[in-house]
PDB file of C-alpha atoms in Angstrom:
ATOM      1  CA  UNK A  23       1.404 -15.569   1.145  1.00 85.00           C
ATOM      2  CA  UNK A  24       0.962 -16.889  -2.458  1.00 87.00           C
ATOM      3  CA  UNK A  25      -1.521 -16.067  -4.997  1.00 90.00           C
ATOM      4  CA  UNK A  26      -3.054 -18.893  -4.547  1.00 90.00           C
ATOM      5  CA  UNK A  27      -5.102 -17.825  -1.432  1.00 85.00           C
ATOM      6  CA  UNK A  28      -6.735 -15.085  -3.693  1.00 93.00           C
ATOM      7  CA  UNK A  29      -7.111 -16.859  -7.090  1.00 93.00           C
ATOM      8  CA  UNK A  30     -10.401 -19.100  -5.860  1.00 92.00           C
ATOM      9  CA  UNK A  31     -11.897 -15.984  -4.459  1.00 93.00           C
ATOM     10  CA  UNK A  32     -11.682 -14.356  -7.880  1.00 93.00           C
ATOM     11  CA  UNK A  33     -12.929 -17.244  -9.937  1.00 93.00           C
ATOM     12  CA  UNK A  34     -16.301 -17.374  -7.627  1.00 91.00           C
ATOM     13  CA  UNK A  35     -17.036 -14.681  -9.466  1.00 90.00           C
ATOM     14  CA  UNK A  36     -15.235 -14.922 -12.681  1.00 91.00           C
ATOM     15  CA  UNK A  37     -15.171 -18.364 -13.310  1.00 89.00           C
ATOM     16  CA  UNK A  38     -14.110 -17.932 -17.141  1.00 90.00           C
ATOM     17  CA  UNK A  39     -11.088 -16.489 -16.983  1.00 92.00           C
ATOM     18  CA  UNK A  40      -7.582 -17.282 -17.426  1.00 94.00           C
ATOM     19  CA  UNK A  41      -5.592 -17.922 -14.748  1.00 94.00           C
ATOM     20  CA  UNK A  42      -2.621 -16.180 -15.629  1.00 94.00           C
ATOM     21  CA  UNK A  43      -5.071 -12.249 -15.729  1.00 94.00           C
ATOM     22  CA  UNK A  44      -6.452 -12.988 -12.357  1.00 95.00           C
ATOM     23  CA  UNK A  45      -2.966 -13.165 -10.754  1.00 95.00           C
ATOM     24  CA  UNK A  46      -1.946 -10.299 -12.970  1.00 96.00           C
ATOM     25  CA  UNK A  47      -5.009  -8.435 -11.710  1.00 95.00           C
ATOM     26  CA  UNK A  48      -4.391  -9.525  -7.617  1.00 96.00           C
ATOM     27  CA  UNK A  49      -0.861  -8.193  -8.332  1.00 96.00           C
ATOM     28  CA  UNK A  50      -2.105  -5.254  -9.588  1.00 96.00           C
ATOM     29  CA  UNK A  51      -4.741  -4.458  -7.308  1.00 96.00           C
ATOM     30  CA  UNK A  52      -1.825  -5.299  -4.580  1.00 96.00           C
ATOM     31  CA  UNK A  53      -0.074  -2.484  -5.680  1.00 96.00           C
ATOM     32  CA  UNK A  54      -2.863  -0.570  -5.932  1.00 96.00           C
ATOM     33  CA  UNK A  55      -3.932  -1.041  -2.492  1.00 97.00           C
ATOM     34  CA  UNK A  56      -0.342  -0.263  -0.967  1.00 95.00           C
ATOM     35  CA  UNK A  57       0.073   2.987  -3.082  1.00 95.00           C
ATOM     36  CA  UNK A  58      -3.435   4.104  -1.428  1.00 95.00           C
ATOM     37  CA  UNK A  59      -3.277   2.691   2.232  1.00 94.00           C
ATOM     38  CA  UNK A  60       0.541   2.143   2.851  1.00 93.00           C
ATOM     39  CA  UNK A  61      -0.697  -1.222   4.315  1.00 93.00           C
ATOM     40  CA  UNK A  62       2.726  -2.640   3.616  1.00 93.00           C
ATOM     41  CA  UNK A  63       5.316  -1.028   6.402  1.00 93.00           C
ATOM     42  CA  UNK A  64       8.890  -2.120   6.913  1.00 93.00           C
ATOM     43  CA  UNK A  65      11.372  -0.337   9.194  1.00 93.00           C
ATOM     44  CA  UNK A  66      14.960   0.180   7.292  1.00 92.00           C
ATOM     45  CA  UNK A  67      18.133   1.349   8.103  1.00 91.00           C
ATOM     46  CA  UNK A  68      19.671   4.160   5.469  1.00 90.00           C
ATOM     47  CA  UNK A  69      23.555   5.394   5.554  1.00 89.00           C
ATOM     48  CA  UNK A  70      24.359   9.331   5.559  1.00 88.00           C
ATOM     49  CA  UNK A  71      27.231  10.551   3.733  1.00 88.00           C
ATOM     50  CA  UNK A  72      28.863  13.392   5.219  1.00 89.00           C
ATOM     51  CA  UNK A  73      28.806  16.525   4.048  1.00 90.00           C
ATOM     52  CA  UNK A  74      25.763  15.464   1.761  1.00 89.00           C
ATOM     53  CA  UNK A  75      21.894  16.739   2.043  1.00 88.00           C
ATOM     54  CA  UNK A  76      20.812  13.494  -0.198  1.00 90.00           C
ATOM     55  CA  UNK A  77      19.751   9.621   1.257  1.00 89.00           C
ATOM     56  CA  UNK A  78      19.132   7.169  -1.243  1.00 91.00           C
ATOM     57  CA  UNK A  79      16.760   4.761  -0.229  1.00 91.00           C
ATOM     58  CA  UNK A  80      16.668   0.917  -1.679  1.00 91.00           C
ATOM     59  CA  UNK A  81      13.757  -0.993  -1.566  1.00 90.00           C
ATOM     60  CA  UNK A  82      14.022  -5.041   0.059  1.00 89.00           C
ATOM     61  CA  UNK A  83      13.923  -8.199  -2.184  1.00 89.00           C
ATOM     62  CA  UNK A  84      10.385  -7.951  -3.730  1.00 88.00           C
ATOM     63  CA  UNK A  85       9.259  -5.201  -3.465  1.00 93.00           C
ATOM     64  CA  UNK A  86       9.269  -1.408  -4.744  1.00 94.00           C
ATOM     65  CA  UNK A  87       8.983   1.845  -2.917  1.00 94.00           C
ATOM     66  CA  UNK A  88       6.077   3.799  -2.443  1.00 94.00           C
ATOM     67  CA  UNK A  89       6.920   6.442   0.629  1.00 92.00           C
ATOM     68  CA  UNK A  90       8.698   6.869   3.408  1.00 91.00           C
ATOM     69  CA  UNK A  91       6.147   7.183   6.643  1.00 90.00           C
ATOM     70  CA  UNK A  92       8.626   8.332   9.268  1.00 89.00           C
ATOM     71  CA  UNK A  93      11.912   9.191  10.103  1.00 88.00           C
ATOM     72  CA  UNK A  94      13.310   8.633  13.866  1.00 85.00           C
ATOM     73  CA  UNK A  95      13.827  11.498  15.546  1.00 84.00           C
ATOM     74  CA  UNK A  96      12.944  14.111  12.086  1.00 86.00           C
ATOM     75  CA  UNK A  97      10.026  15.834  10.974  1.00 87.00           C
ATOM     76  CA  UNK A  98       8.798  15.725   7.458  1.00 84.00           C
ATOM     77  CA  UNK A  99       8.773  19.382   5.745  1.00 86.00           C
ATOM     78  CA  UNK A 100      10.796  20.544   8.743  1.00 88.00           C
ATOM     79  CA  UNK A 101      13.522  18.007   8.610  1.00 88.00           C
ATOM     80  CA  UNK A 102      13.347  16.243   5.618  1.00 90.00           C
ATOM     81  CA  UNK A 103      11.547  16.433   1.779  1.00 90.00           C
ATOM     82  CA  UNK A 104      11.328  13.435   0.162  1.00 89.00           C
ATOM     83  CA  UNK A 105      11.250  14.724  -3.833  1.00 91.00           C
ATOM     84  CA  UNK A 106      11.165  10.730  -5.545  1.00 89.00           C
ATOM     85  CA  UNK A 107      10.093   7.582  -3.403  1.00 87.00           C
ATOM     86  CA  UNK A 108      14.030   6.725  -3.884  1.00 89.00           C
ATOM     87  CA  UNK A 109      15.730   9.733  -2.099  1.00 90.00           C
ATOM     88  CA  UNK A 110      15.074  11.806   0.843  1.00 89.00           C
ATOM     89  CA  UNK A 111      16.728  15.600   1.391  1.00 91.00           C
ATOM     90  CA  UNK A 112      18.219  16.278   4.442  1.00 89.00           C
ATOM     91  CA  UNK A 113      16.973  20.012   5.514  1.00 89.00           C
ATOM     92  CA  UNK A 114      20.713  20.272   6.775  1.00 88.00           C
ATOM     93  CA  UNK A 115      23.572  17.801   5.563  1.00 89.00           C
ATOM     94  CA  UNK A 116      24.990  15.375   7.628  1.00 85.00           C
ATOM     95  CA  UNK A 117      27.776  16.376   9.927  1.00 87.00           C
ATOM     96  CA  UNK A 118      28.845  12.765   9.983  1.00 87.00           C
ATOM     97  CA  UNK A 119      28.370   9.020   8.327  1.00 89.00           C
ATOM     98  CA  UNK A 120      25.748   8.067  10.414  1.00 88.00           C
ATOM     99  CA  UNK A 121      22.873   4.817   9.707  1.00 90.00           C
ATOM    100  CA  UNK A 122      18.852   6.372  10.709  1.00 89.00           C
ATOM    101  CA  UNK A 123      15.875   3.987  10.878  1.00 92.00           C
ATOM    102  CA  UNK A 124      13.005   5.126   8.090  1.00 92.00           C
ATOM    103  CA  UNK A 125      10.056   3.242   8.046  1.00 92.00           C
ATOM    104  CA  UNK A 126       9.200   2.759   4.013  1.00 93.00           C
ATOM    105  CA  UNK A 127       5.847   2.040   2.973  1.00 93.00           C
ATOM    106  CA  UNK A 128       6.296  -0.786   0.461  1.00 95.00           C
ATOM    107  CA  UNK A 129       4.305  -2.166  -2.547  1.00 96.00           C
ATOM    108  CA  UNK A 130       4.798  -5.437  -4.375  1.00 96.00           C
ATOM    109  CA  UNK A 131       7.113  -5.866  -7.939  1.00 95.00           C
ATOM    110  CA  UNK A 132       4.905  -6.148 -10.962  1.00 94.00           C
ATOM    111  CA  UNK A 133       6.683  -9.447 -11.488  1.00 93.00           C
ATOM    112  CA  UNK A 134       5.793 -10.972  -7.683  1.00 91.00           C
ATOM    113  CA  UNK A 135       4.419 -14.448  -7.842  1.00 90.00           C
ATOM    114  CA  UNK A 136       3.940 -14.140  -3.837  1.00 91.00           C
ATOM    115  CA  UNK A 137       2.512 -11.389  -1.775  1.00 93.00           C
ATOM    116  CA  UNK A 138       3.742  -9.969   1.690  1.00 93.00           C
ATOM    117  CA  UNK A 139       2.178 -11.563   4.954  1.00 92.00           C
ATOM    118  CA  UNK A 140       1.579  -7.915   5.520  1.00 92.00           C
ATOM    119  CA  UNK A 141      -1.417  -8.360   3.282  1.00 93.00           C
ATOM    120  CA  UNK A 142      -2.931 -11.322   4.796  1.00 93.00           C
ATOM    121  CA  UNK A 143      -5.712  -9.142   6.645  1.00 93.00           C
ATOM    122  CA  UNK A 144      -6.768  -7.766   3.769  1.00 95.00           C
ATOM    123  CA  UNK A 145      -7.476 -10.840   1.218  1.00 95.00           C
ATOM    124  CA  UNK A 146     -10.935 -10.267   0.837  1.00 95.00           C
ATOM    125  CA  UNK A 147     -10.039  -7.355   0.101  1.00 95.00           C
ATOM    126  CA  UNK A 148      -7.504  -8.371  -2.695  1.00 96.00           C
ATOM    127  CA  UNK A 149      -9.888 -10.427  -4.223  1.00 95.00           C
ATOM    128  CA  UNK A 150     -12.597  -7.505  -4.598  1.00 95.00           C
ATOM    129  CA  UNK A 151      -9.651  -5.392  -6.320  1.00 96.00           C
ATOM    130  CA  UNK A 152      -9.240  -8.399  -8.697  1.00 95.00           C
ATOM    131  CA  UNK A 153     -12.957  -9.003  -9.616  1.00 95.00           C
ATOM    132  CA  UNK A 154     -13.614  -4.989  -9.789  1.00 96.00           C
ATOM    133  CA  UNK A 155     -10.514  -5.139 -12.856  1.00 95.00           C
ATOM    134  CA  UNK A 156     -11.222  -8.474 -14.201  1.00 94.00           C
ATOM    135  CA  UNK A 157     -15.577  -7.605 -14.764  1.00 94.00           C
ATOM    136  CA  UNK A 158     -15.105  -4.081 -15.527  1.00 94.00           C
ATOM    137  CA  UNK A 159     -12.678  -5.550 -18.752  1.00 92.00           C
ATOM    138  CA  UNK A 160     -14.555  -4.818 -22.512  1.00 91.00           C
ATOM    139  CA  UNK A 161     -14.660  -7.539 -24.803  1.00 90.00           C
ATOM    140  CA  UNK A 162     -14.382 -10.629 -22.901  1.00 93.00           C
ATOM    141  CA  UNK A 163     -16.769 -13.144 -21.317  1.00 92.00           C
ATOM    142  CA  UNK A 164     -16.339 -12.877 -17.566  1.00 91.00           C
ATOM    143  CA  UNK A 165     -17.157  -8.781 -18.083  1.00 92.00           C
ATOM    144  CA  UNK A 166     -20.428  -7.510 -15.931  1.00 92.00           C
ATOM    145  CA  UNK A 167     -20.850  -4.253 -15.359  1.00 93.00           C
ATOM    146  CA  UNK A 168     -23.076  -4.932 -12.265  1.00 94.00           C
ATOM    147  CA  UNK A 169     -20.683  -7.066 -10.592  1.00 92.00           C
ATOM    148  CA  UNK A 170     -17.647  -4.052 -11.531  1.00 93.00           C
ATOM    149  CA  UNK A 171     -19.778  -1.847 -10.187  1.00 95.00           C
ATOM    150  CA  UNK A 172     -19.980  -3.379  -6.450  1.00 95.00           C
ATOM    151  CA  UNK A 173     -17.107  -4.556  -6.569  1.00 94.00           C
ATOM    152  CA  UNK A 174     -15.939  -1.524  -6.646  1.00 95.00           C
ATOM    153  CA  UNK A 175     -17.655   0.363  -4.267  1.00 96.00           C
ATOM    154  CA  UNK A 176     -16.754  -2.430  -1.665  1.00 95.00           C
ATOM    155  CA  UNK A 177     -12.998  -1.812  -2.693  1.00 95.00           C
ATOM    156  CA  UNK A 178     -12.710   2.025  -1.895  1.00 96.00           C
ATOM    157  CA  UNK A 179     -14.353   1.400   1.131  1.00 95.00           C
ATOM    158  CA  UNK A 180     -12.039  -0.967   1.983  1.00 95.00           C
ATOM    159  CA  UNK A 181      -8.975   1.081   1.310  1.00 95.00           C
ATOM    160  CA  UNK A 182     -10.528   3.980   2.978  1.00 93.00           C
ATOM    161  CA  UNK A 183     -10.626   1.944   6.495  1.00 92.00           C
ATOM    162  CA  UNK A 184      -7.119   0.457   5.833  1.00 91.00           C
ATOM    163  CA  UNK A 185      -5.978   3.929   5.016  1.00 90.00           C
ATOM    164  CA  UNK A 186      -7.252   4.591   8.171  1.00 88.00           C
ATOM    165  CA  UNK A 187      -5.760   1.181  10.022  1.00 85.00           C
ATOM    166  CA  UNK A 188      -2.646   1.962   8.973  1.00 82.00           C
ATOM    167  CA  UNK A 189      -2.639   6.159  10.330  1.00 79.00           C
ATOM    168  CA  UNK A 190      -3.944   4.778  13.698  1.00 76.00           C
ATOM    169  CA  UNK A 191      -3.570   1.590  14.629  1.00 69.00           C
ATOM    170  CA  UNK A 192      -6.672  -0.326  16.072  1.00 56.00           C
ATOM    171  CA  UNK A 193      -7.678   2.946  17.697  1.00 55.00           C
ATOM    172  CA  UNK A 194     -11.115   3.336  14.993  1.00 55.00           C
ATOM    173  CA  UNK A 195     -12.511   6.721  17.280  1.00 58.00           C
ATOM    174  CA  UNK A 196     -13.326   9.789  16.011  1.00 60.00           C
ATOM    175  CA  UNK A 197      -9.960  11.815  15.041  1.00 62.00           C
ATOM    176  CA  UNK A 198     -11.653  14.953  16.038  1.00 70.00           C
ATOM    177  CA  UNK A 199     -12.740  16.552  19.004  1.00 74.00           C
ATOM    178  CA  UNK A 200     -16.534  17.541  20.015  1.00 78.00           C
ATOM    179  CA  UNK A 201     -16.586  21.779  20.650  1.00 79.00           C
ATOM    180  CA  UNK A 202     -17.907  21.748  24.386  1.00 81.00           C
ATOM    181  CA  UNK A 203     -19.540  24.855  25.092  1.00 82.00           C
ATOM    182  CA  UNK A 204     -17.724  27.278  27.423  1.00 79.00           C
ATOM    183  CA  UNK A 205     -19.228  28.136  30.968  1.00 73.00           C
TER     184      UNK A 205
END
């Protein structure tokens, strides 16, 4: 998905401003909205070294890590700590060379000129990012406070129910339980 799918939405409402900060801004509120939801999800295999407790993890072509959402077959805290986004710590090192699939949540480089089809759901969403950076800016023409300000409250709830999405799936019930009262 390129830029270019988000830039138009952003100059509805800032039609003043340069080019090159809007796609600065989408980029940035890209990255922004992976650190938050972990919209961005790729499954990876990582190598064990024997004898060692530590996994290096390496992020694909574009991109840069931001967590590591599950291990197959290990428990987080029980099994595994992971103390940078680049490394994971085995609770007990590996008895043998062995490759385990880790699904990494992912973020876009500060440099991208393209975006993940990961992120086409949420371009509307994108584009609110953008306008909530690019009006809430001092100084400059396309600023409006008003227009910051709803952005922005459209934004975080947007994140909230991709935060959500991306816990549970489609599934958008309750994740609680109603007390029934005991006969």
């Amino acid at each position: 998905m390129t830029l270019d799918d988000i830039v138009s939405l952003v100059f509805v409402e800032t039609p003043s401003s340069p080019e090159f900060t809007v796609r600065r801004q989408i980029i940035l509120a890209a990255r922004e909205f992976c650190e938050e939801t972990y919209a961005w999800q790729q499954m990876e295999e990582v190598e064990t070294a024997k004898g060692s407790a530590d996994v290096e993890l390496f992020a694909p072509n574009g991109s840069e890590l931001v967590a590591v959402v599950s291990m197959a077959d290990r428990e987080r805290g029980k099994d595994y700590t992971q103390p940078t986004p680049s490394m994971i710590k085995l609770s007990v090192p590996a008895t043998s060379s062995q490759n385990i699939e880790v699904m990494l949540a992912l973020k876009p480089r500060i440099q991208s000129s393209t975006l993940p089809d990961d992120l086409k759901p949420y371009i509307e969403t994108l584009a609110r990012g953008a306008v909530y950076r690019m009006t809430s800016m001092s100084g400059v023409e396309w600023s409006n406070p008003q227009t910051a300000q709803s952005n922005y409250i459209q934004w975080q709830a947007a994140i909230a129910e991709a935060r959500q999405r991306s816990q549970t799936g489609r599934a958008f019930g309750s994740r609680t339980v109603k007390p029934r009262r005991f006969i």
